[in-house]
Short mmCIF file of N, CA and C in Angstrom, two decimals:
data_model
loop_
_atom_site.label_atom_id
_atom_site.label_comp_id
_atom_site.label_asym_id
_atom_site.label_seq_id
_atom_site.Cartn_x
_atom_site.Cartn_y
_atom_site.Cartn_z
N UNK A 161 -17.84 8.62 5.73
CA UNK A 161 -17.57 8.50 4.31
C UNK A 161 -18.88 8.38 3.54
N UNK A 162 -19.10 9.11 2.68
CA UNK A 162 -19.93 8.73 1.90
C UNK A 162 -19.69 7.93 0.29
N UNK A 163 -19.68 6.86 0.22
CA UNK A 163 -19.68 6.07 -0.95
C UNK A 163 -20.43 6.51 -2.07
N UNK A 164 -21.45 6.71 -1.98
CA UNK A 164 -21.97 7.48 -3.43
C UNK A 164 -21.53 8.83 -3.80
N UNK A 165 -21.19 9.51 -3.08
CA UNK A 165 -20.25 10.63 -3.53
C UNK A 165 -18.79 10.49 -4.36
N UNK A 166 -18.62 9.46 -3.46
CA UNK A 166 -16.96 9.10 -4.39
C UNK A 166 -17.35 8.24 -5.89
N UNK A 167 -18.10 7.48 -6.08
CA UNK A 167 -18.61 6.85 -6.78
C UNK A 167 -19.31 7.66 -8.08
N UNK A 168 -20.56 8.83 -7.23
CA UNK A 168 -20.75 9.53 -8.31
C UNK A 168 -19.21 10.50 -9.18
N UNK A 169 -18.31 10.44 -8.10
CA UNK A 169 -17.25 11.61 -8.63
C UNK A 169 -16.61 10.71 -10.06
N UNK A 170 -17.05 9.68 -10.27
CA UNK A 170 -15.71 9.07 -11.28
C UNK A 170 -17.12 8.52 -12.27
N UNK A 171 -18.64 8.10 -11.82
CA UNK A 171 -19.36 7.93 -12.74
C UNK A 171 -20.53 8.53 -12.95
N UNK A 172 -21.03 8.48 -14.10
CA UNK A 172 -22.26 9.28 -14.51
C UNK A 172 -23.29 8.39 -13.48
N UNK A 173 -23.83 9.43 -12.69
CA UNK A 173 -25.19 8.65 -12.00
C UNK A 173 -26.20 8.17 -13.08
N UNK A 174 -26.83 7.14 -12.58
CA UNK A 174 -27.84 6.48 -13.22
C UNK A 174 -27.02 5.88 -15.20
N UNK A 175 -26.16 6.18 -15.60
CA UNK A 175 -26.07 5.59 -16.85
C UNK A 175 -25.35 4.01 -16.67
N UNK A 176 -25.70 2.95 -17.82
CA UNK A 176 -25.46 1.99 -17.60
C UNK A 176 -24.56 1.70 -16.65
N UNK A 177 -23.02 1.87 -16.83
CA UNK A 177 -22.00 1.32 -16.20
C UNK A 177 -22.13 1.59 -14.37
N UNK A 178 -22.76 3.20 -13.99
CA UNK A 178 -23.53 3.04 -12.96
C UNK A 178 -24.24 2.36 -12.36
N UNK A 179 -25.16 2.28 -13.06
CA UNK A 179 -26.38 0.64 -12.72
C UNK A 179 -25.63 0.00 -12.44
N UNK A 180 -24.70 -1.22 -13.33
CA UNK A 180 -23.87 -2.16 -12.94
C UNK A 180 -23.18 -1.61 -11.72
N UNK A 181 -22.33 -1.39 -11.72
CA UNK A 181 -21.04 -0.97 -10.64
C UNK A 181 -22.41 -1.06 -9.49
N UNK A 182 -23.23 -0.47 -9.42
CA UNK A 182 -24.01 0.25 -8.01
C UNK A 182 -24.85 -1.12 -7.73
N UNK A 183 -25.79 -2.40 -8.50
CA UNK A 183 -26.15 -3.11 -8.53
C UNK A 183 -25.33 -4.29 -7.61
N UNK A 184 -24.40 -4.44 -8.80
CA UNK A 184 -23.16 -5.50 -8.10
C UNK A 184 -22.93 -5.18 -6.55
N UNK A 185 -22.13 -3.90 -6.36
CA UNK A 185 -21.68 -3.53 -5.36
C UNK A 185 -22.25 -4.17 -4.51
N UNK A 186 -24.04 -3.17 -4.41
CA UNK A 186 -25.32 -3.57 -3.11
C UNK A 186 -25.28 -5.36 -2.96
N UNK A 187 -24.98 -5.82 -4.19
CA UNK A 187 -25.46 -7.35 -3.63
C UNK A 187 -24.32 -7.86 -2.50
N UNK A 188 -23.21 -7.13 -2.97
CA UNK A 188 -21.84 -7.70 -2.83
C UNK A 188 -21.84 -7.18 -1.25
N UNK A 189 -22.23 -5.83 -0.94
CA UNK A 189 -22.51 -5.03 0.10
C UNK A 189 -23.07 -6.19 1.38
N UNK A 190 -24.84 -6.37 0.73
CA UNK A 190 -25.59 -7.02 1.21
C UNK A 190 -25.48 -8.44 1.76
N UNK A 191 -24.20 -8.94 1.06
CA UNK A 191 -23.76 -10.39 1.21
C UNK A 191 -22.75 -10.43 2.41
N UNK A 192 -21.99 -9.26 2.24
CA UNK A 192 -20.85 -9.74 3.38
C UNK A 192 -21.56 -9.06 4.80
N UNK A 193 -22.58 -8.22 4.27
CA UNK A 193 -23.26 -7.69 5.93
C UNK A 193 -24.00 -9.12 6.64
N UNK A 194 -24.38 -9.79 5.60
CA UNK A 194 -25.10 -11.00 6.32
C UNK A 194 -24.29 -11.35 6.99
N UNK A 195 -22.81 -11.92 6.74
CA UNK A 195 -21.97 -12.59 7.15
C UNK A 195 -21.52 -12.00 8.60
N UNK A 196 -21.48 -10.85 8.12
CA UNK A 196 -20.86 -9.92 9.41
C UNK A 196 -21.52 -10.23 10.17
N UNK A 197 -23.24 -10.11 10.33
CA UNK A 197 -24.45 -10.19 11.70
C UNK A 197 -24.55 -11.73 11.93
N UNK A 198 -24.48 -12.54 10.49
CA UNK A 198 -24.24 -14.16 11.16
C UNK A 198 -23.15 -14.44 12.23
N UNK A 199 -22.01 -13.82 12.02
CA UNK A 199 -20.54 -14.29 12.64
C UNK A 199 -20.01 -13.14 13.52
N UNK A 200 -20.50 -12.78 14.57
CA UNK A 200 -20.14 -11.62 16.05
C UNK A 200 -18.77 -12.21 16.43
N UNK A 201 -18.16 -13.24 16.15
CA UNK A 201 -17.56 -13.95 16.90
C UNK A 201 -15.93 -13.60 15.89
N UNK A 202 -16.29 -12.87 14.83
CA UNK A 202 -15.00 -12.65 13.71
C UNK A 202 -15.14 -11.30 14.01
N UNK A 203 -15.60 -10.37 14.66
CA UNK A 203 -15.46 -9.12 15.25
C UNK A 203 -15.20 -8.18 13.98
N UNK A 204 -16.00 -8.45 12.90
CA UNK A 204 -15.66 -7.69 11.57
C UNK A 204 -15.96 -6.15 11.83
N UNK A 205 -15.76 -4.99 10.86
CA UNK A 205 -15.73 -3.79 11.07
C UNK A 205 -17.12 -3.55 10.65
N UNK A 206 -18.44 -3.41 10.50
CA UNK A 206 -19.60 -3.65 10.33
C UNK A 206 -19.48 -2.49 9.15
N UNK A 207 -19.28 -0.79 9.70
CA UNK A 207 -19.47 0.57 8.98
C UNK A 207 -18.35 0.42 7.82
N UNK A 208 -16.97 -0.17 7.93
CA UNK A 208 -15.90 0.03 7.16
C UNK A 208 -16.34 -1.45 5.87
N UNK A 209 -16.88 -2.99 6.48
CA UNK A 209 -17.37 -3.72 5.64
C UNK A 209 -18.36 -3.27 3.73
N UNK A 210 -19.61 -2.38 5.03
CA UNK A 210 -20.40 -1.47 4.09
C UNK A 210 -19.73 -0.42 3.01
N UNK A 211 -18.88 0.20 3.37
CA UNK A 211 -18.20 0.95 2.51
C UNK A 211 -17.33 0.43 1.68
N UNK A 212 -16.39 -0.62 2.18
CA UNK A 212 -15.13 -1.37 1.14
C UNK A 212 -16.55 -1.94 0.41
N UNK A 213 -17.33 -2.51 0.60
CA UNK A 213 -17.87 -3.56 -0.39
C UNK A 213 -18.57 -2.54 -1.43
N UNK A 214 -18.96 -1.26 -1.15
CA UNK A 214 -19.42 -0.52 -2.47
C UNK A 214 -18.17 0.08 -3.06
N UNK A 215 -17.52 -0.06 -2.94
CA UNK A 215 -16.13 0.91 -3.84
C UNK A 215 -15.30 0.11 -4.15
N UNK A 216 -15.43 -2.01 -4.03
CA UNK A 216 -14.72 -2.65 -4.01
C UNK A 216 -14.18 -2.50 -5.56
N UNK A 217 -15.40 -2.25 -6.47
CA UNK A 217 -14.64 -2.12 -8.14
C UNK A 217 -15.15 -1.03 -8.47
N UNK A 218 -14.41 0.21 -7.69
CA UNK A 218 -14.61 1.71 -8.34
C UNK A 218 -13.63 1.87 -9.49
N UNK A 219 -12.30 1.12 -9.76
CA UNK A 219 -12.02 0.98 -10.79
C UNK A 219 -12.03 0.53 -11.88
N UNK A 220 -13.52 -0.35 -11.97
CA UNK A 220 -13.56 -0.65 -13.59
C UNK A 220 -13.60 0.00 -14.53
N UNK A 221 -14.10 1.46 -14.72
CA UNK A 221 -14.59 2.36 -15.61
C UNK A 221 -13.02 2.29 -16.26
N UNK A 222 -11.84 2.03 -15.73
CA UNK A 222 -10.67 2.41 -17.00
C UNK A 222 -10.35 1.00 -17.30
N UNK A 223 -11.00 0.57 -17.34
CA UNK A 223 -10.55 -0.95 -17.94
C UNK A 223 -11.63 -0.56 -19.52
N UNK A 224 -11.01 -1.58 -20.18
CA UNK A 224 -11.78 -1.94 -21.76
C UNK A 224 -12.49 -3.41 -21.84
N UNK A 225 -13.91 -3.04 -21.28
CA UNK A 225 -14.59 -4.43 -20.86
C UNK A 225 -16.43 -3.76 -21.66
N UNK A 226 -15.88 -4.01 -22.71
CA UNK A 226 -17.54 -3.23 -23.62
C UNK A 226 -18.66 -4.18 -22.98
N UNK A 227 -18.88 -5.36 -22.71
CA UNK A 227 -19.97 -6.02 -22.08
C UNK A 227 -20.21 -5.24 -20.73
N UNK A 228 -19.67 -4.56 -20.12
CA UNK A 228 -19.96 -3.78 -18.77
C UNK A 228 -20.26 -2.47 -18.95
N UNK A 229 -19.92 -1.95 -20.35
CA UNK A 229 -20.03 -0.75 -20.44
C UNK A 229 -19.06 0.07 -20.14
N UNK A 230 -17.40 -0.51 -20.21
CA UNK A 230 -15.95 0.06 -19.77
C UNK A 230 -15.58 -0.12 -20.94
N UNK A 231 -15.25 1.12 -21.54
CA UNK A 231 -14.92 1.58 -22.13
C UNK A 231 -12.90 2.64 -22.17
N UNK A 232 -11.88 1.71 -21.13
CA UNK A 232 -11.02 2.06 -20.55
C UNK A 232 -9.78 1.85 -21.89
N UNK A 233 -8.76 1.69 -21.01
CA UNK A 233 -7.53 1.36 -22.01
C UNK A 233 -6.87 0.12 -21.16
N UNK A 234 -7.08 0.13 -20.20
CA UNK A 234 -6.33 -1.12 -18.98
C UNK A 234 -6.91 -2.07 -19.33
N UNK A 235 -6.40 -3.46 -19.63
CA UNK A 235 -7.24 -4.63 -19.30
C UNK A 235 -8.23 -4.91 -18.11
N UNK A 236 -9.13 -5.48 -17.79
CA UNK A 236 -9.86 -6.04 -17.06
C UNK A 236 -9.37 -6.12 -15.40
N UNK A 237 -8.33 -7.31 -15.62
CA UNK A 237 -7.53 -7.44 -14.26
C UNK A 237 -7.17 -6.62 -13.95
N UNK A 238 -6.66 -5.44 -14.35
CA UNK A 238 -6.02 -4.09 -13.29
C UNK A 238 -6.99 -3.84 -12.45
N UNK A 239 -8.59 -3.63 -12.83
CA UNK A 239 -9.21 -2.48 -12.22
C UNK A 239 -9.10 -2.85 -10.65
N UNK A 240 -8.40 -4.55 -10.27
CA UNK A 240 -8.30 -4.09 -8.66
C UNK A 240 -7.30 -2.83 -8.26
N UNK A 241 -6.07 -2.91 -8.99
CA UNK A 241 -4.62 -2.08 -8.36
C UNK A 241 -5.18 -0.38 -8.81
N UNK A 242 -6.18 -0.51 -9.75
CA UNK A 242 -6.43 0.87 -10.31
C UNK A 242 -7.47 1.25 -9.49
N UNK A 243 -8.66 0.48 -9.08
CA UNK A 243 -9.50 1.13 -7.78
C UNK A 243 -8.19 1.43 -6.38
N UNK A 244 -7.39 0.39 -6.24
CA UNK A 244 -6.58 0.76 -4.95
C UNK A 244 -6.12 1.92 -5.06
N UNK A 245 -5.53 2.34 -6.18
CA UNK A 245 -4.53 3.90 -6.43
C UNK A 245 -5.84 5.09 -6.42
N UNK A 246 -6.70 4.41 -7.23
CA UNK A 246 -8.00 5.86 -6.87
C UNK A 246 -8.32 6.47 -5.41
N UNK A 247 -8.62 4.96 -4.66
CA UNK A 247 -9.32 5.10 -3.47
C UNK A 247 -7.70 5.94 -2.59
N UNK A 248 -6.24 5.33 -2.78
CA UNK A 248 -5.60 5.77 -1.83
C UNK A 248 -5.23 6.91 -2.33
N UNK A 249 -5.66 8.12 -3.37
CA UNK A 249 -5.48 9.04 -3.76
C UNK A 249 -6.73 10.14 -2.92
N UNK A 250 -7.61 9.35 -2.94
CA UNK A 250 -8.96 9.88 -2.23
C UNK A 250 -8.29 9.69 -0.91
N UNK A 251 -7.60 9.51 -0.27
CA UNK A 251 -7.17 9.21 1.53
C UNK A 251 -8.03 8.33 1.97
N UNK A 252 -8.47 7.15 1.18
CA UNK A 252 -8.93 6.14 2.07
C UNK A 252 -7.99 4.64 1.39
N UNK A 253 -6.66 4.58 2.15
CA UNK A 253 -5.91 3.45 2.31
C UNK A 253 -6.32 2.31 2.38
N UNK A 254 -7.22 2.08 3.58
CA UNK A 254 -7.79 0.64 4.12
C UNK A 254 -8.80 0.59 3.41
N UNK A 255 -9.65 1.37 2.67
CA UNK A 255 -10.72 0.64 1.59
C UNK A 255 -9.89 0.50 -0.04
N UNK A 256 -8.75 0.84 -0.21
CA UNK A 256 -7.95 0.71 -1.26
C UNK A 256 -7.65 -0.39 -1.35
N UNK A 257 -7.11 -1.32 -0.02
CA UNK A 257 -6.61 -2.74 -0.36
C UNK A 257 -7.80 -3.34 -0.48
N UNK A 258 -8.72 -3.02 -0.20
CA UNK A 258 -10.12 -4.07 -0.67
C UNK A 258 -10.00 -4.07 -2.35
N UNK A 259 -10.17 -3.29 -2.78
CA UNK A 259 -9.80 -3.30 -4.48
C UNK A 259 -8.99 -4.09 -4.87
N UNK A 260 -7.57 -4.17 -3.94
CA UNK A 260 -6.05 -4.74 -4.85
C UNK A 260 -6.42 -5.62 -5.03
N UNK A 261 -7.55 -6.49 -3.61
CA UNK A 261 -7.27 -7.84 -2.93
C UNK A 261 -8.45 -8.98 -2.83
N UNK A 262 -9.06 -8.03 -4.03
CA UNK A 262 -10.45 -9.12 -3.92
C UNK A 262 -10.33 -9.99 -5.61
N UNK A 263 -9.55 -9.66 -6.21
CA UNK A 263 -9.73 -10.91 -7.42
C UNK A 263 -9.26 -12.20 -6.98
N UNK A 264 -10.11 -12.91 -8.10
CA UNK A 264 -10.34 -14.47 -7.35
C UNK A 264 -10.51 -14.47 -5.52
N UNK A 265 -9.56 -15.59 -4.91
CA UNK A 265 -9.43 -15.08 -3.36
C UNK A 265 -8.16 -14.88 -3.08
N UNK A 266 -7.46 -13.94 -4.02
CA UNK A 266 -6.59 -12.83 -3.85
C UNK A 266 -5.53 -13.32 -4.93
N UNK A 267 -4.41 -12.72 -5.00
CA UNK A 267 -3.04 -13.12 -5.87
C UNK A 267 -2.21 -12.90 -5.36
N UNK A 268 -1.18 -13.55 -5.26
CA UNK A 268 0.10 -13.77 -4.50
C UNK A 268 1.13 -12.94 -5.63
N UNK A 269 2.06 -12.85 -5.48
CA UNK A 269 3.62 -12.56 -6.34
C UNK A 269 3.29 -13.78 -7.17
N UNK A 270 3.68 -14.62 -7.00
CA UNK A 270 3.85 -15.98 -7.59
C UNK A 270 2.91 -15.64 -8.85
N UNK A 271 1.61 -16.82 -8.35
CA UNK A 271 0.20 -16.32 -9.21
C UNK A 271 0.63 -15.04 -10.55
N UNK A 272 0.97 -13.98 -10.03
CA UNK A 272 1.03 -12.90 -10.52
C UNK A 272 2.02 -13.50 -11.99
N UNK A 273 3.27 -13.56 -11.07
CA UNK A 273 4.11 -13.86 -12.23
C UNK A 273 4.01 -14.97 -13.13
N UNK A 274 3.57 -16.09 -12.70
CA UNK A 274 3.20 -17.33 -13.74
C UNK A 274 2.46 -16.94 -14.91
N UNK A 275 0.78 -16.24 -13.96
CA UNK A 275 0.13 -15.61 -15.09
C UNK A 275 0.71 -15.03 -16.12
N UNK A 276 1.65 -13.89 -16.07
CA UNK A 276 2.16 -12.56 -16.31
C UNK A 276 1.22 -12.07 -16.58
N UNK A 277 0.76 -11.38 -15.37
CA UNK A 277 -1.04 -10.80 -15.46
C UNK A 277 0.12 -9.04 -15.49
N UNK A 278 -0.63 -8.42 -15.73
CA UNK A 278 -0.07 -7.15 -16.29
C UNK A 278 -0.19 -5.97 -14.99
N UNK A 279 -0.21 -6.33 -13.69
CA UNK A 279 -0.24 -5.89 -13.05
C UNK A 279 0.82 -5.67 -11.96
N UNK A 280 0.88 -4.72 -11.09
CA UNK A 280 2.15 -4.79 -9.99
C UNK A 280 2.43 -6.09 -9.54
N UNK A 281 3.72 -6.76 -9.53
CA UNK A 281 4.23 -7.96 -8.62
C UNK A 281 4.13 -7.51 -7.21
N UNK A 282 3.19 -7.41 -6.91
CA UNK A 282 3.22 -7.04 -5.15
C UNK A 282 1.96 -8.15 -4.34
N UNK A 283 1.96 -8.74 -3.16
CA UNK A 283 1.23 -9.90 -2.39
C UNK A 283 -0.32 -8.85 -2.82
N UNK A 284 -1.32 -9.61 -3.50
CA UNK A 284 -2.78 -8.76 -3.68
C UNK A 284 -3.91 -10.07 -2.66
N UNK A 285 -3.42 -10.65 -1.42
CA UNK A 285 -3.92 -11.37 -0.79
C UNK A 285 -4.78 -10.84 -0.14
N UNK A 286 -6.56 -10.79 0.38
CA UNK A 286 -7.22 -10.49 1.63
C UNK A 286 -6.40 -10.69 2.51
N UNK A 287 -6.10 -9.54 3.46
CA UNK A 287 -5.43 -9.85 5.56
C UNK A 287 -6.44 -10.17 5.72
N UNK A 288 -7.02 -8.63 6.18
CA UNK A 288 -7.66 -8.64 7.28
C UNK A 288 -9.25 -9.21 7.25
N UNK A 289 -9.94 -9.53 8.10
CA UNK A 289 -11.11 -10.39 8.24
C UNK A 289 -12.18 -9.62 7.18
N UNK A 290 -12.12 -8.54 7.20
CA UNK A 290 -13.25 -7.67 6.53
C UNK A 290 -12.75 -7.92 4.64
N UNK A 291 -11.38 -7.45 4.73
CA UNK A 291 -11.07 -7.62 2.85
C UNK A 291 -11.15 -9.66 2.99
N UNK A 292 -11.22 -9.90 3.58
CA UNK A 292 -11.56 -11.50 3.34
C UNK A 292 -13.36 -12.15 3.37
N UNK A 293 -14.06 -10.92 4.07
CA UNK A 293 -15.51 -11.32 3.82
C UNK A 293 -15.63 -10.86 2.44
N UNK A 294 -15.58 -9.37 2.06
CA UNK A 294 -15.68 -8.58 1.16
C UNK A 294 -15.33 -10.38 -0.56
N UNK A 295 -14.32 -9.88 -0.41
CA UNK A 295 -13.78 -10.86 -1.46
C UNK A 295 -14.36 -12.43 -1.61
N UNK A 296 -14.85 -12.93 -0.50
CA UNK A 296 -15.82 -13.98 -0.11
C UNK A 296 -16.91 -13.62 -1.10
N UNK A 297 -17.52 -12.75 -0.81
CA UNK A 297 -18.87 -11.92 -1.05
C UNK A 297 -18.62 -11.78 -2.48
N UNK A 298 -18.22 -11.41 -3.05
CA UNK A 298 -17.85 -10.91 -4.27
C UNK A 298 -18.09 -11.80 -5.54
N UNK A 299 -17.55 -13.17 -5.04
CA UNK A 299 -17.45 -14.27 -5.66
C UNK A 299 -19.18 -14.68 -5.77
N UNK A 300 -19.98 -14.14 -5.48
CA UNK A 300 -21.31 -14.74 -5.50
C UNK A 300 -21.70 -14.11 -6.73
N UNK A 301 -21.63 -12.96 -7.59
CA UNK A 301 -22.08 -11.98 -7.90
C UNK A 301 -21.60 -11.66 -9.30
N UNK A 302 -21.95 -11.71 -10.12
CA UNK A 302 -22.01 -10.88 -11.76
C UNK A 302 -21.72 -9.98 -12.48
N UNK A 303 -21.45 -8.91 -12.86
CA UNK A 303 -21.51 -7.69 -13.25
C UNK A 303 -22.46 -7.81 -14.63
N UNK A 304 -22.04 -9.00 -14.91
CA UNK A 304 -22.91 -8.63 -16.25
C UNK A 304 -24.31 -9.20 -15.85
N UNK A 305 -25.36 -8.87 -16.82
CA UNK A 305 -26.87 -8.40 -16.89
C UNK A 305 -27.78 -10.14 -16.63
N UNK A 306 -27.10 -10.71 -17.19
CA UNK A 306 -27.55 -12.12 -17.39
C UNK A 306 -27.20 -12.72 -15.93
N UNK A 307 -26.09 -12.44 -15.01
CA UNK A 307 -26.16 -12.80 -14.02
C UNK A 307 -26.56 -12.72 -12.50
N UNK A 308 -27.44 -11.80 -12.18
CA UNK A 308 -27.66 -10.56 -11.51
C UNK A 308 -28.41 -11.61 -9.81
N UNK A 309 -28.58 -12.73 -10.13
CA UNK A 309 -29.04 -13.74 -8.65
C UNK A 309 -27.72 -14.31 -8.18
N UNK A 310 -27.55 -14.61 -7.25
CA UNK A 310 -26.15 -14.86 -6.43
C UNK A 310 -25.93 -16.74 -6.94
N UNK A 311 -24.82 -16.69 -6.98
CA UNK A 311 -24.32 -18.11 -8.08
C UNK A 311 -24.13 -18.97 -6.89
N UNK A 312 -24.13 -20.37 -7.00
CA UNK A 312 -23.86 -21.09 -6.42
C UNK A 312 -22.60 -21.60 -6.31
N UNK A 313 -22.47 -22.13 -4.75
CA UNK A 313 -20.81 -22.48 -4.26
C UNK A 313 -19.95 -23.24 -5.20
N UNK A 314 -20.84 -24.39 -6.03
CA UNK A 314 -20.42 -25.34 -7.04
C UNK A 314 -20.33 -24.51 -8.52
N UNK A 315 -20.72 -23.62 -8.70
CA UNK A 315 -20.86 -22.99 -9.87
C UNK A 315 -19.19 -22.11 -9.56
N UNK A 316 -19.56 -21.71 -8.52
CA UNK A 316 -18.12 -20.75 -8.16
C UNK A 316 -16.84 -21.64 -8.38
N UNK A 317 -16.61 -23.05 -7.39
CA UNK A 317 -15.71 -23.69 -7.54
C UNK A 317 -15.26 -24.17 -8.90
N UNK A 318 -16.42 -24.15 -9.25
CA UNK A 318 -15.92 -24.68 -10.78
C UNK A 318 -15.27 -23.77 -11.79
N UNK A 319 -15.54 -22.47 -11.32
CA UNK A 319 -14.96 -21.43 -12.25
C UNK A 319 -13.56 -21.14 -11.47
N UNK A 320 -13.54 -21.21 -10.03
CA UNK A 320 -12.30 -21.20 -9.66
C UNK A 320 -11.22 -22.53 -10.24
N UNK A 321 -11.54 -22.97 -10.48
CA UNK A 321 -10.77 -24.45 -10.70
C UNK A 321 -10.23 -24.36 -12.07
N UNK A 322 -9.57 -23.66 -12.77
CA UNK A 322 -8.99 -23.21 -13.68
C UNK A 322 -7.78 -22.64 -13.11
N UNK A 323 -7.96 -21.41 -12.33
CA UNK A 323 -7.23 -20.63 -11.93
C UNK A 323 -6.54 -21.41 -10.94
N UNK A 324 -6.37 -22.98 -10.47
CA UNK A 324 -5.79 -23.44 -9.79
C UNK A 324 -6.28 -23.87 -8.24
N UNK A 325 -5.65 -24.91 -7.96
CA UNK A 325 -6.52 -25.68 -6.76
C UNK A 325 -6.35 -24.77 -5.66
N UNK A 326 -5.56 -23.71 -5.43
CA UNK A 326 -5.40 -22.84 -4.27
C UNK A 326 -6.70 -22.14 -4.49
N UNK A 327 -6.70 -21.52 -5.00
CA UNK A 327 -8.04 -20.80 -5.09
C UNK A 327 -8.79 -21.93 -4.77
N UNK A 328 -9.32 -22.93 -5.15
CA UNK A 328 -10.68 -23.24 -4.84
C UNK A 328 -10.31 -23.66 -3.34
N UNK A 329 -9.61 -24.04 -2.65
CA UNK A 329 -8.86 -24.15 -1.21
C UNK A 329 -9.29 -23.52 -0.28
N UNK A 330 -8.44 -21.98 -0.77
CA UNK A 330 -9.14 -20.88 0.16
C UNK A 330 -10.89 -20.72 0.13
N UNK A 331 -11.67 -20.70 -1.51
CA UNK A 331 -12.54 -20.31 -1.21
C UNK A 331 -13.43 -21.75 0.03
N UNK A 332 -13.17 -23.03 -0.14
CA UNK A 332 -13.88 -23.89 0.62
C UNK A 332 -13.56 -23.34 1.85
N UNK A 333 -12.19 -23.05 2.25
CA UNK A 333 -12.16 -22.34 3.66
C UNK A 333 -13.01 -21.71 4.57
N UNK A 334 -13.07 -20.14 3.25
CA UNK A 334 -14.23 -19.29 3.37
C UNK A 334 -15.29 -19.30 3.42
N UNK A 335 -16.02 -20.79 3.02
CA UNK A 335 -17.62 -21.31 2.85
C UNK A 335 -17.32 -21.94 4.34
N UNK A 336 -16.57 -22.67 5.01
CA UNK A 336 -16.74 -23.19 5.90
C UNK A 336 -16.76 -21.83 7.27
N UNK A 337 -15.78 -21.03 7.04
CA UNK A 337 -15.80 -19.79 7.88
C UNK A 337 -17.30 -19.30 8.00
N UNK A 338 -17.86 -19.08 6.42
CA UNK A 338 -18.69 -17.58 6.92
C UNK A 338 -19.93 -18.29 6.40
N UNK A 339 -19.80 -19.60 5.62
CA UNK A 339 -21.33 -19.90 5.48
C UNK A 339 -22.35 -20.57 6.94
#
């Protein structure tokens, strides 16, 4: 697979929203590969890790998020279910649920419906070990310009802690797993 091919197919190389998307990605990339070579013992997919983590938000470009340079019609929160439908339109399935399944550390039905987040009622949870580093990873990381150094665990929890004590739950999980 080549990731910058699919990537260039939906964005202008090198213009802002590129930068971002391609910036984020690499850190996001770079973060869960650590994890992967720290932890032999979680038998992660090393080649399939590298790829979900750059295409994890190939769907922001149709969201309407002008600080990123999205310029879409979808709110924000879709662009996971809208990267999933891109990527499983492209025939790559298993890097599609990395998209559905990486906001916050994932969304349940429930979640979904309390919110009434505007998206499919369907489980948007990390399974498998890799969409659970990926989404780990993710949480370190910025899109916007001002944030671009990897945030701290307490900085994270604290922003999770809105969205409810499950989230910050799983993510302590995940610090104890992969840090």
């Amino acid at each position: 697979m080549k990731t910058e091919a699919i990537i260039n197919k939906y964005y202008t190389p090198n213009s802002p929203l590129w930068v971002t998307l391609t910036e984020h990605s690499k850190a996001v990339r770079d973060k869960a590969l650590d994890i992967v070579s720290n932890h032999p013992e979680l038998e992660a997919d090393v080649q399939f890790v590298a790829e979900a983590a750059m295409l994890h938000d190939i769907g922001i470009y149709l969201t309407n998020a002008p600080d990123l340079n999205c310029y879409g019609t979808f709110p924000y929160i879709c662009h996971g279910y809208l990267g999933h439908d891109l990527l499983k339109r492209e025939g790559y399935p298993r890097h599609a649920f990395v998209c559905e399944r990486h906001t916050g550390t994932g969304l349940s039905v429930d979640d979904i419906k309390q919110q009434k987040l505007p998206i499919p009622h369907r489980n948007m949870q990390p399974i498998s070990i890799e969409e659970q580093i990926i989404c780990f990873a993710d949480k370190f990381y910025s899109k916007s310009r001002s944030l671009r150094e990897a945030k701290s665990t307490d900085k994270i929890i604290k922003s999770m802690r809105k969205h409810g004590e499950h989230q910050v739950k799983q993510f302590q999980k995940w610090c104890e797993l992969f840090l």
